[in-house]
């Protein structure tokens, strides 16, 4: 079989290394901690797990393709209309649907700052799109540069706030400037808030939900992070009715499975679990900040559940050395940050183990 050049050039997405893979590869028998994929270290809420158990009897049935009850519940929680919501098999799928639905002209340009969530790039390459990648400014989205780069071909702008992998947030006034700049153009602004629940706990992170009222905006959020349901694959988009309607036309019919729908409904009811998760994250963040400071390691203030830190040493080597000690983080060398790594904030026990092993690896 032959494929087009742009498919030939694609490299599959590389996620954080699964624990089982590390066990297999290095024969490590002791405890392994994974702080590599920004999952919730407290796991899923009890209520969600009970709902999953209860729903197993229904798995021979197709799920509700419209996710009616879940949509109703989410609409009530957000105080918006059901018609303004779409669910996806993870927000990853929604990113793909956005490309498939709106970036259909060969001349379309896709705009974002980089490093950011790498799926904007991988999915865009899979659609053979012209990707305009602008550098970050001091680890944050460079809004001036982004505004200067908008033209009549710009079809999708990805704004990731907080930005994965740096943790920086985009001020609401800057997001508004981007929205204003494309108001009269046929261009969609995607505000990816995968880490919303963590971000909103910070004093200076502003609520962005009302921006869905703009006619060319979609806000993406997910159950994979603070809700602890990454393994079930469920995320959602909030936008004007016509945007949701078009996305529904290209959406596979049963994209969100029964267990994910039931778990998400139960998770929405478990505010306590989100509070606990955010509290754990804040404690872990303060602990890691202070340990990094003691070690003289520079880090970026995060609005999410991960921290980008600079060891001033070869990041890939540090990554490999940590792996051998049973700690999985992410090297940022592939993003051009050759001496930086990203660590997901874990439980306090995991954070302590990580720091202990990091000190051993750095020989301090
Ligand atoms: C910024 C950002 N957007 C989207 C996603 C994808 O999330 P999901 O699991 O809902 O597909 C991630 C996952 O890491 C992310 O970091």
mmCIF file of C-alpha atoms and ligand atoms in Angstrom:
data_model
loop_
_atom_site.group_PDB
_atom_site.id
_atom_site.type_symbol
_atom_site.label_atom_id
_atom_site.label_comp_id
_atom_site.label_asym_id
_atom_site.label_seq_id
_atom_site.Cartn_x
_atom_site.Cartn_y
_atom_site.Cartn_z
ATOM 1 C CA UNK A 1 0.000 0.000 0.000
ATOM 2 C CA UNK A 2 1.121 3.517 -0.746
ATOM 3 C CA UNK A 3 0.040 6.561 1.189
ATOM 4 C CA UNK A 4 0.291 10.292 0.558
ATOM 5 C CA UNK A 5 3.518 11.950 1.640
ATOM 6 C CA UNK A 6 1.861 13.784 4.497
ATOM 7 C CA UNK A 7 0.706 10.463 6.007
ATOM 8 C CA UNK A 8 4.143 8.907 5.445
ATOM 9 C CA UNK A 9 5.702 11.734 7.461
ATOM 10 C CA UNK A 10 3.349 11.357 10.431
ATOM 11 C CA UNK A 11 4.629 9.916 13.663
ATOM 12 C CA UNK A 12 2.082 8.338 16.019
ATOM 13 C CA UNK A 13 1.307 10.243 19.225
ATOM 14 C CA UNK A 14 3.639 9.242 22.036
ATOM 15 C CA UNK A 15 1.931 9.373 25.399
ATOM 16 C CA UNK A 16 3.428 9.015 28.848
ATOM 17 C CA UNK A 17 4.971 5.571 29.256
ATOM 18 C CA UNK A 18 2.452 3.112 30.734
ATOM 19 C CA UNK A 19 3.495 1.525 34.052
ATOM 20 C CA UNK A 20 3.174 -2.018 32.617
ATOM 21 C CA UNK A 21 5.526 -1.125 29.735
ATOM 22 C CA UNK A 22 8.227 0.085 32.122
ATOM 23 C CA UNK A 23 7.841 -3.071 34.205
ATOM 24 C CA UNK A 24 8.225 -5.185 31.064
ATOM 25 C CA UNK A 25 11.165 -3.246 29.622
ATOM 26 C CA UNK A 26 13.283 -2.774 32.720
ATOM 27 C CA UNK A 27 12.044 -5.669 34.830
ATOM 28 C CA UNK A 28 11.355 -3.261 37.700
ATOM 29 C CA UNK A 29 9.516 -5.082 40.452
ATOM 30 C CA UNK A 30 9.150 -2.372 43.085
ATOM 31 C CA UNK A 31 6.690 0.464 43.029
ATOM 32 C CA UNK A 32 6.473 2.545 39.874
ATOM 33 C CA UNK A 33 4.916 5.981 39.899
ATOM 34 C CA UNK A 34 3.581 7.597 36.764
ATOM 35 C CA UNK A 35 3.594 11.384 36.754
ATOM 36 C CA UNK A 36 3.601 11.680 32.999
ATOM 37 C CA UNK A 37 0.090 12.139 31.585
ATOM 38 C CA UNK A 38 -1.584 14.690 33.862
ATOM 39 C CA UNK A 39 -4.040 12.134 35.209
ATOM 40 C CA UNK A 40 -5.738 12.657 38.570
ATOM 41 C CA UNK A 41 -3.564 10.872 41.173
ATOM 42 C CA UNK A 42 -6.638 10.390 43.401
ATOM 43 C CA UNK A 43 -8.344 8.413 40.623
ATOM 44 C CA UNK A 44 -12.017 8.624 39.719
ATOM 45 C CA UNK A 45 -14.738 9.561 42.192
ATOM 46 C CA UNK A 46 -16.355 6.720 44.152
ATOM 47 C CA UNK A 47 -19.707 7.714 42.743
ATOM 48 C CA UNK A 48 -18.394 7.378 39.197
ATOM 49 C CA UNK A 49 -16.905 3.955 39.929
ATOM 50 C CA UNK A 50 -20.208 2.746 41.393
ATOM 51 C CA UNK A 51 -22.057 4.034 38.353
ATOM 52 C CA UNK A 52 -19.660 2.132 36.077
ATOM 53 C CA UNK A 53 -20.269 -1.120 37.994
ATOM 54 C CA UNK A 54 -24.003 -0.634 37.786
ATOM 55 C CA UNK A 55 -23.859 0.076 34.071
ATOM 56 C CA UNK A 56 -21.936 -3.093 33.122
ATOM 57 C CA UNK A 57 -25.238 -4.925 32.599
ATOM 58 C CA UNK A 58 -26.076 -2.497 29.808
ATOM 59 C CA UNK A 59 -22.920 -2.856 27.732
ATOM 60 C CA UNK A 60 -24.565 -5.153 25.177
ATOM 61 C CA UNK A 61 -26.664 -2.146 24.113
ATOM 62 C CA UNK A 62 -25.477 0.710 21.910
ATOM 63 C CA UNK A 63 -25.064 3.908 23.910
ATOM 64 C CA UNK A 64 -27.397 6.857 23.472
ATOM 65 C CA UNK A 65 -25.717 8.538 20.495
ATOM 66 C CA UNK A 66 -27.106 11.883 21.587
ATOM 67 C CA UNK A 67 -25.991 11.462 25.240
ATOM 68 C CA UNK A 68 -29.339 13.021 26.166
ATOM 69 C CA UNK A 69 -29.316 12.609 29.956
ATOM 70 C CA UNK A 70 -25.669 13.531 30.280
ATOM 71 C CA UNK A 71 -26.173 16.591 28.131
ATOM 72 C CA UNK A 72 -29.168 17.581 30.241
ATOM 73 C CA UNK A 73 -27.160 17.226 33.421
ATOM 74 C CA UNK A 74 -24.183 19.161 32.069
ATOM 75 C CA UNK A 75 -26.461 21.902 30.700
ATOM 76 C CA UNK A 76 -28.026 22.311 34.156
ATOM 77 C CA UNK A 77 -24.599 22.405 35.805
ATOM 78 C CA UNK A 78 -23.324 25.082 33.422
ATOM 79 C CA UNK A 79 -26.655 26.873 33.272
ATOM 80 C CA UNK A 80 -26.740 26.749 29.474
ATOM 81 C CA UNK A 81 -28.959 25.123 26.858
ATOM 82 C CA UNK A 82 -28.497 21.448 25.920
ATOM 83 C CA UNK A 83 -28.124 22.473 22.280
ATOM 84 C CA UNK A 84 -24.896 24.256 23.120
ATOM 85 C CA UNK A 85 -23.075 21.072 24.146
ATOM 86 C CA UNK A 86 -21.382 18.215 22.287
ATOM 87 C CA UNK A 87 -19.623 15.204 23.816
ATOM 88 C CA UNK A 88 -16.612 13.497 22.301
ATOM 89 C CA UNK A 89 -14.535 10.363 22.767
ATOM 90 C CA UNK A 90 -12.138 12.516 24.733
ATOM 91 C CA UNK A 91 -11.667 16.146 23.726
ATOM 92 C CA UNK A 92 -9.122 14.674 21.278
ATOM 93 C CA UNK A 93 -12.015 13.499 19.153
ATOM 94 C CA UNK A 94 -13.597 16.940 19.243
ATOM 95 C CA UNK A 95 -10.335 18.469 17.975
ATOM 96 C CA UNK A 96 -10.438 16.006 15.095
ATOM 97 C CA UNK A 97 -14.112 16.769 14.393
ATOM 98 C CA UNK A 98 -13.342 20.494 14.394
ATOM 99 C CA UNK A 99 -10.700 19.940 11.717
ATOM 100 C CA UNK A 100 -12.934 17.628 9.709
ATOM 101 C CA UNK A 101 -15.908 19.972 9.844
ATOM 102 C CA UNK A 102 -14.427 23.427 9.511
ATOM 103 C CA UNK A 103 -10.981 23.180 7.890
ATOM 104 C CA UNK A 104 -12.141 21.653 4.626
ATOM 105 C CA UNK A 105 -10.477 23.996 2.137
ATOM 106 C CA UNK A 106 -6.925 23.041 0.993
ATOM 107 C CA UNK A 107 -5.783 26.647 1.572
ATOM 108 C CA UNK A 108 -6.971 26.809 5.183
ATOM 109 C CA UNK A 109 -4.399 27.845 7.759
ATOM 110 C CA UNK A 110 -4.365 26.681 11.367
ATOM 111 C CA UNK A 111 -2.832 28.974 13.938
ATOM 112 C CA UNK A 112 -1.422 28.284 17.390
ATOM 113 C CA UNK A 113 1.632 28.950 19.524
ATOM 114 C CA UNK A 114 4.027 26.075 20.161
ATOM 115 C CA UNK A 115 4.906 24.151 22.362
ATOM 116 C CA UNK A 116 1.285 23.450 23.084
ATOM 117 C CA UNK A 117 -0.933 20.360 23.116
ATOM 118 C CA UNK A 118 0.670 18.305 20.369
ATOM 119 C CA UNK A 119 -2.571 16.855 19.019
ATOM 120 C CA UNK A 120 -3.379 20.193 17.291
ATOM 121 C CA UNK A 121 -0.292 19.441 15.213
ATOM 122 C CA UNK A 122 -0.634 15.677 14.759
ATOM 123 C CA UNK A 123 -4.306 15.849 13.776
ATOM 124 C CA UNK A 124 -3.633 18.850 11.516
ATOM 125 C CA UNK A 125 -0.836 16.959 9.750
ATOM 126 C CA UNK A 126 -3.208 14.035 9.267
ATOM 127 C CA UNK A 127 -5.573 16.387 7.436
ATOM 128 C CA UNK A 128 -2.657 17.820 5.426
ATOM 129 C CA UNK A 129 -3.330 21.313 6.744
ATOM 130 C CA UNK A 130 -1.051 24.298 6.647
ATOM 131 C CA UNK A 131 -0.025 24.704 10.272
ATOM 132 C CA UNK A 132 1.251 28.117 11.336
ATOM 133 C CA UNK A 133 3.236 27.483 14.499
ATOM 134 C CA UNK A 134 4.307 30.576 16.369
ATOM 135 C CA UNK A 135 6.810 30.523 19.226
ATOM 136 C CA UNK A 136 5.661 31.059 22.797
ATOM 137 C CA UNK A 137 6.875 34.201 24.503
ATOM 138 C CA UNK A 138 8.440 33.399 27.857
ATOM 139 C CA UNK A 139 6.529 30.065 27.940
ATOM 140 C CA UNK A 140 3.155 31.746 27.311
ATOM 141 C CA UNK A 141 1.012 32.316 24.207
ATOM 142 C CA UNK A 142 2.321 35.353 22.304
ATOM 143 C CA UNK A 143 -0.932 37.138 21.579
ATOM 144 C CA UNK A 144 0.653 40.097 19.734
ATOM 145 C CA UNK A 145 2.399 37.733 17.331
ATOM 146 C CA UNK A 146 -0.737 35.639 16.984
ATOM 147 C CA UNK A 147 -2.866 38.698 16.165
ATOM 148 C CA UNK A 148 -0.290 39.775 13.572
ATOM 149 C CA UNK A 149 -0.421 36.327 11.976
ATOM 150 C CA UNK A 150 -4.180 36.181 11.359
ATOM 151 C CA UNK A 151 -5.177 36.507 7.702
ATOM 152 C CA UNK A 152 -8.131 35.629 5.495
ATOM 153 C CA UNK A 153 -6.996 32.021 5.219
ATOM 154 C CA UNK A 154 -6.861 31.468 8.985
ATOM 155 C CA UNK A 155 -9.620 28.931 9.668
ATOM 156 C CA UNK A 156 -8.930 27.632 13.171
ATOM 157 C CA UNK A 157 -7.027 29.241 16.045
ATOM 158 C CA UNK A 158 -6.162 26.991 18.984
ATOM 159 C CA UNK A 159 -5.822 28.795 22.321
ATOM 160 C CA UNK A 160 -4.744 26.396 25.047
ATOM 161 C CA UNK A 161 -5.276 27.800 28.523
ATOM 162 C CA UNK A 162 -3.654 26.677 30.738
ATOM 163 C CA UNK A 163 -1.146 25.660 28.108
ATOM 164 C CA UNK A 164 0.145 22.093 28.081
ATOM 165 C CA UNK A 165 3.156 21.659 28.625
ATOM 166 C CA UNK A 166 4.077 25.025 30.170
ATOM 167 C CA UNK A 167 1.119 25.587 32.533
ATOM 168 C CA UNK A 168 0.759 29.271 31.595
ATOM 169 C CA UNK A 169 -2.719 30.791 31.277
ATOM 170 C CA UNK A 170 -3.911 33.253 28.633
ATOM 171 C CA UNK A 171 -5.526 36.359 30.151
ATOM 172 C CA UNK A 172 -9.211 36.730 29.223
ATOM 173 C CA UNK A 173 -8.623 40.173 27.741
ATOM 174 C CA UNK A 174 -6.153 38.627 25.288
ATOM 175 C CA UNK A 175 -8.594 35.875 24.356
ATOM 176 C CA UNK A 176 -11.174 38.586 23.703
ATOM 177 C CA UNK A 177 -8.738 40.396 21.416
ATOM 178 C CA UNK A 178 -8.322 37.242 19.342
ATOM 179 C CA UNK A 179 -12.082 36.716 19.169
ATOM 180 C CA UNK A 180 -12.582 40.355 18.105
ATOM 181 C CA UNK A 181 -9.899 40.052 15.433
ATOM 182 C CA UNK A 182 -11.750 37.229 13.646
ATOM 183 C CA UNK A 183 -15.309 38.345 14.345
ATOM 184 C CA UNK A 184 -16.033 39.149 10.720
ATOM 185 C CA UNK A 185 -14.034 36.239 9.316
ATOM 186 C CA UNK A 186 -14.960 32.616 8.757
ATOM 187 C CA UNK A 187 -12.588 31.465 11.492
ATOM 188 C CA UNK A 188 -13.193 29.382 14.618
ATOM 189 C CA UNK A 189 -11.434 30.136 17.909
ATOM 190 C CA UNK A 190 -10.961 26.953 19.955
ATOM 191 C CA UNK A 191 -10.402 27.607 23.653
ATOM 192 C CA UNK A 192 -9.019 24.362 25.060
ATOM 193 C CA UNK A 193 -9.553 24.341 28.817
ATOM 194 C CA UNK A 194 -8.677 20.713 29.558
ATOM 195 C CA UNK A 195 -7.331 21.781 32.973
ATOM 196 C CA UNK A 196 -10.232 24.102 33.817
ATOM 197 C CA UNK A 197 -11.060 22.658 37.271
ATOM 198 C CA UNK A 198 -7.485 23.195 38.456
ATOM 199 C CA UNK A 199 -7.106 26.589 36.812
ATOM 200 C CA UNK A 200 -10.285 28.116 38.177
ATOM 201 C CA UNK A 201 -9.026 27.440 41.704
ATOM 202 C CA UNK A 202 -6.283 30.045 41.096
ATOM 203 C CA UNK A 203 -7.264 33.579 42.170
ATOM 204 C CA UNK A 204 -6.254 35.236 38.932
ATOM 205 C CA UNK A 205 -7.757 32.735 36.454
ATOM 206 C CA UNK A 206 -10.931 34.182 34.965
ATOM 207 C CA UNK A 207 -14.041 32.195 34.061
ATOM 208 C CA UNK A 208 -14.265 31.893 30.267
ATOM 209 C CA UNK A 209 -17.582 30.062 29.903
ATOM 210 C CA UNK A 210 -19.551 33.120 28.751
ATOM 211 C CA UNK A 211 -17.342 33.295 25.638
ATOM 212 C CA UNK A 212 -19.346 30.415 24.114
ATOM 213 C CA UNK A 213 -21.959 33.079 23.330
ATOM 214 C CA UNK A 214 -19.674 34.471 20.627
ATOM 215 C CA UNK A 215 -20.590 33.122 17.224
ATOM 216 C CA UNK A 216 -17.133 31.761 16.358
ATOM 217 C CA UNK A 217 -15.894 30.193 19.583
ATOM 218 C CA UNK A 218 -15.865 26.676 20.995
ATOM 219 C CA UNK A 219 -14.682 25.878 24.514
ATOM 220 C CA UNK A 220 -13.298 22.371 25.076
ATOM 221 C CA UNK A 221 -13.181 20.680 28.458
ATOM 222 C CA UNK A 222 -12.661 17.082 29.548
ATOM 223 C CA UNK A 223 -13.401 14.412 32.135
ATOM 224 C CA UNK A 224 -9.856 13.056 31.714
ATOM 225 C CA UNK A 225 -8.052 15.348 34.113
ATOM 226 C CA UNK A 226 -9.602 16.539 37.419
ATOM 227 C CA UNK A 227 -12.549 14.133 36.989
ATOM 228 C CA UNK A 228 -10.141 11.196 36.774
ATOM 229 C CA UNK A 229 -11.871 9.415 33.878
ATOM 230 C CA UNK A 230 -9.079 9.466 31.272
ATOM 231 C CA UNK A 231 -9.434 5.736 30.585
ATOM 232 C CA UNK A 232 -13.077 6.051 29.587
ATOM 233 C CA UNK A 233 -12.463 8.793 26.995
ATOM 234 C CA UNK A 234 -14.960 11.590 27.369
ATOM 235 C CA UNK A 235 -14.671 15.323 26.774
ATOM 236 C CA UNK A 236 -17.096 18.061 25.755
ATOM 237 C CA UNK A 237 -17.425 21.209 23.716
ATOM 238 C CA UNK A 238 -19.548 24.287 24.416
ATOM 239 C CA UNK A 239 -20.482 26.570 21.514
ATOM 240 C CA UNK A 240 -23.276 28.248 19.627
ATOM 241 C CA UNK A 241 -25.977 25.943 18.305
ATOM 242 C CA UNK A 242 -24.934 26.095 14.648
ATOM 243 C CA UNK A 243 -21.344 25.075 15.482
ATOM 244 C CA UNK A 244 -22.590 22.139 17.583
ATOM 245 C CA UNK A 245 -25.032 21.207 14.847
ATOM 246 C CA UNK A 246 -22.298 21.050 12.176
ATOM 247 C CA UNK A 247 -20.028 19.025 14.444
ATOM 248 C CA UNK A 248 -22.857 16.562 15.055
ATOM 249 C CA UNK A 249 -23.026 15.929 11.319
ATOM 250 C CA UNK A 250 -19.456 14.639 11.152
ATOM 251 C CA UNK A 251 -19.503 12.922 14.560
ATOM 252 C CA UNK A 252 -19.537 9.100 14.550
ATOM 253 C CA UNK A 253 -22.971 7.971 15.800
ATOM 254 C CA UNK A 254 -22.000 6.226 19.052
ATOM 255 C CA UNK A 255 -18.803 8.062 19.883
ATOM 256 C CA UNK A 256 -19.236 8.143 23.676
ATOM 257 C CA UNK A 257 -19.656 4.710 25.237
ATOM 258 C CA UNK A 258 -22.243 3.745 27.867
ATOM 259 C CA UNK A 259 -19.781 3.454 30.761
ATOM 260 C CA UNK A 260 -18.311 6.883 30.011
ATOM 261 C CA UNK A 261 -21.758 8.488 29.896
ATOM 262 C CA UNK A 262 -22.860 6.900 33.186
ATOM 263 C CA UNK A 263 -19.566 7.659 34.923
ATOM 264 C CA UNK A 264 -19.591 11.279 33.772
ATOM 265 C CA UNK A 265 -23.151 11.770 35.057
ATOM 266 C CA UNK A 266 -22.161 10.454 38.472
ATOM 267 C CA UNK A 267 -18.927 12.459 38.459
ATOM 268 C CA UNK A 268 -20.799 15.699 37.802
ATOM 269 C CA UNK A 269 -22.663 15.053 41.072
ATOM 270 C CA UNK A 270 -19.456 14.577 43.041
ATOM 271 C CA UNK A 271 -18.253 18.111 43.734
ATOM 272 C CA UNK A 272 -16.471 16.833 46.821
ATOM 273 C CA UNK A 273 -14.137 14.713 44.698
ATOM 274 C CA UNK A 274 -13.196 17.724 42.570
ATOM 275 C CA UNK A 275 -12.576 19.768 45.741
ATOM 276 C CA UNK A 276 -10.347 17.019 47.165
ATOM 277 C CA UNK A 277 -8.483 16.695 43.862
ATOM 278 C CA UNK A 278 -7.862 20.433 43.599
ATOM 279 C CA UNK A 279 -6.777 20.575 47.250
ATOM 280 C CA UNK A 280 -4.302 17.738 46.677
ATOM 281 C CA UNK A 281 -3.035 19.518 43.578
ATOM 282 C CA UNK A 282 -2.524 22.807 45.411
ATOM 283 C CA UNK A 283 -0.663 21.137 48.261
ATOM 284 C CA UNK A 284 1.506 19.198 45.832
ATOM 285 C CA UNK A 285 2.202 22.313 43.807
ATOM 286 C CA UNK A 286 3.414 24.263 46.856
ATOM 287 C CA UNK A 287 5.554 21.318 47.952
ATOM 288 C CA UNK A 288 7.159 20.902 44.517
ATOM 289 C CA UNK A 289 7.711 24.655 44.101
ATOM 290 C CA UNK A 290 9.519 24.795 47.426
ATOM 291 C CA UNK A 291 11.608 21.684 46.706
ATOM 292 C CA UNK A 292 12.578 23.036 43.274
ATOM 293 C CA UNK A 293 13.592 26.306 44.903
ATOM 294 C CA UNK A 294 15.751 24.499 47.442
ATOM 295 C CA UNK A 295 17.437 22.667 44.569
ATOM 296 C CA UNK A 296 17.899 25.864 42.553
ATOM 297 C CA UNK A 297 15.719 24.435 39.770
ATOM 298 C CA UNK A 298 13.765 26.949 37.682
ATOM 299 C CA UNK A 299 10.087 26.194 37.069
ATOM 300 C CA UNK A 300 7.084 27.848 35.462
ATOM 301 C CA UNK A 301 4.127 28.859 37.657
ATOM 302 C CA UNK A 302 1.365 26.449 36.696
ATOM 303 C CA UNK A 303 -2.405 26.856 36.432
ATOM 304 C CA UNK A 304 -2.787 23.124 35.841
ATOM 305 C CA UNK A 305 -1.771 19.814 37.444
ATOM 306 C CA UNK A 306 1.733 19.634 35.985
ATOM 307 C CA UNK A 307 4.914 21.677 36.277
ATOM 308 C CA UNK A 308 7.548 22.397 33.637
ATOM 309 C CA UNK A 309 10.981 22.547 35.268
ATOM 310 C CA UNK A 310 14.476 23.128 33.941
ATOM 311 C CA UNK A 311 17.320 20.935 35.233
ATOM 312 C CA UNK A 312 19.976 22.637 33.038
ATOM 313 C CA UNK A 313 21.078 19.106 32.196
ATOM 314 C CA UNK A 314 20.180 16.833 29.273
ATOM 315 C CA UNK A 315 16.441 16.235 29.802
ATOM 316 C CA UNK A 316 16.426 12.880 28.003
ATOM 317 C CA UNK A 317 19.179 11.560 30.254
ATOM 318 C CA UNK A 318 17.370 12.738 33.388
ATOM 319 C CA UNK A 319 14.179 11.142 32.071
ATOM 320 C CA UNK A 320 15.908 7.795 31.449
ATOM 321 C CA UNK A 321 17.641 7.868 34.845
ATOM 322 C CA UNK A 322 14.315 8.546 36.594
ATOM 323 C CA UNK A 323 12.706 5.684 34.656
ATOM 324 C CA UNK A 324 15.314 3.284 36.011
ATOM 325 C CA UNK A 325 14.304 4.408 39.489
ATOM 326 C CA UNK A 326 10.642 3.709 38.768
ATOM 327 C CA UNK A 327 9.513 7.307 38.209
ATOM 328 C CA UNK A 328 7.872 8.155 34.894
ATOM 329 C CA UNK A 329 7.790 11.864 33.917
ATOM 330 C CA UNK A 330 8.038 13.506 30.488
ATOM 331 C CA UNK A 331 11.150 14.840 28.804
ATOM 332 C CA UNK A 332 10.451 18.061 26.947
ATOM 333 C CA UNK A 333 13.454 17.670 24.622
ATOM 334 C CA UNK A 334 11.137 16.803 21.720
ATOM 335 C CA UNK A 335 9.504 20.219 22.118
ATOM 336 C CA UNK A 336 12.867 21.972 21.922
ATOM 337 C CA UNK A 337 13.220 22.404 25.704
ATOM 338 C CA UNK A 338 16.330 20.251 25.797
ATOM 339 C CA UNK A 339 16.970 20.579 29.536
ATOM 340 C CA UNK A 340 13.363 20.663 30.791
ATOM 341 C CA UNK A 341 10.922 18.007 31.960
ATOM 342 C CA UNK A 342 7.249 18.034 32.842
ATOM 343 C CA UNK A 343 6.015 16.374 35.988
ATOM 344 C CA UNK A 344 2.373 15.742 36.841
ATOM 345 C CA UNK A 345 1.544 16.707 40.420
ATOM 346 C CA UNK A 346 0.857 13.420 42.233
ATOM 347 C CA UNK A 347 -0.265 12.444 45.712
ATOM 348 C CA UNK A 348 1.972 13.854 48.446
ATOM 349 C CA UNK A 349 3.668 10.429 48.733
ATOM 350 C CA UNK A 350 4.336 10.356 44.995
ATOM 351 C CA UNK A 351 5.637 13.929 45.027
ATOM 352 C CA UNK A 352 8.074 13.057 47.820
ATOM 353 C CA UNK A 353 9.320 9.956 46.006
ATOM 354 C CA UNK A 354 9.745 11.983 42.820
ATOM 355 C CA UNK A 355 11.845 14.631 44.599
ATOM 356 C CA UNK A 356 13.915 11.987 46.373
ATOM 357 C CA UNK A 357 14.677 10.201 43.080
ATOM 358 C CA UNK A 358 15.305 13.484 41.268
ATOM 359 C CA UNK A 359 17.908 14.422 43.898
ATOM 360 C CA UNK A 360 19.603 11.034 43.430
ATOM 361 C CA UNK A 361 19.636 11.483 39.650
ATOM 362 C CA UNK A 362 20.953 15.054 39.877
ATOM 363 C CA UNK A 363 23.450 13.836 42.462
ATOM 364 C CA UNK A 364 22.586 16.443 45.103
HETATM 365 C C1 LIG B 1 -4.542 20.709 26.484
HETATM 366 C C2 LIG B 1 -5.167 19.383 26.273
HETATM 367 N N1 LIG B 1 -6.248 19.289 25.500
HETATM 368 C C3 LIG B 1 -6.848 18.114 25.292
HETATM 369 C C4 LIG B 1 -6.355 16.957 25.845
HETATM 370 C C5 LIG B 1 -7.028 15.666 25.516
HETATM 371 O O1 LIG B 1 -7.854 15.260 26.514
HETATM 372 P P1 LIG B 1 -8.844 14.058 26.329
HETATM 373 O O2 LIG B 1 -8.362 12.986 27.227
HETATM 374 O O3 LIG B 1 -10.196 14.610 26.723
HETATM 375 O O4 LIG B 1 -8.835 13.627 24.896
HETATM 376 C C6 LIG B 1 -5.225 16.998 26.655
HETATM 377 C C7 LIG B 1 -4.663 15.770 27.221
HETATM 378 O O5 LIG B 1 -3.574 15.684 27.664
HETATM 379 C C8 LIG B 1 -4.613 18.256 26.867
HETATM 380 O O6 LIG B 1 -3.505 18.365 27.626
#
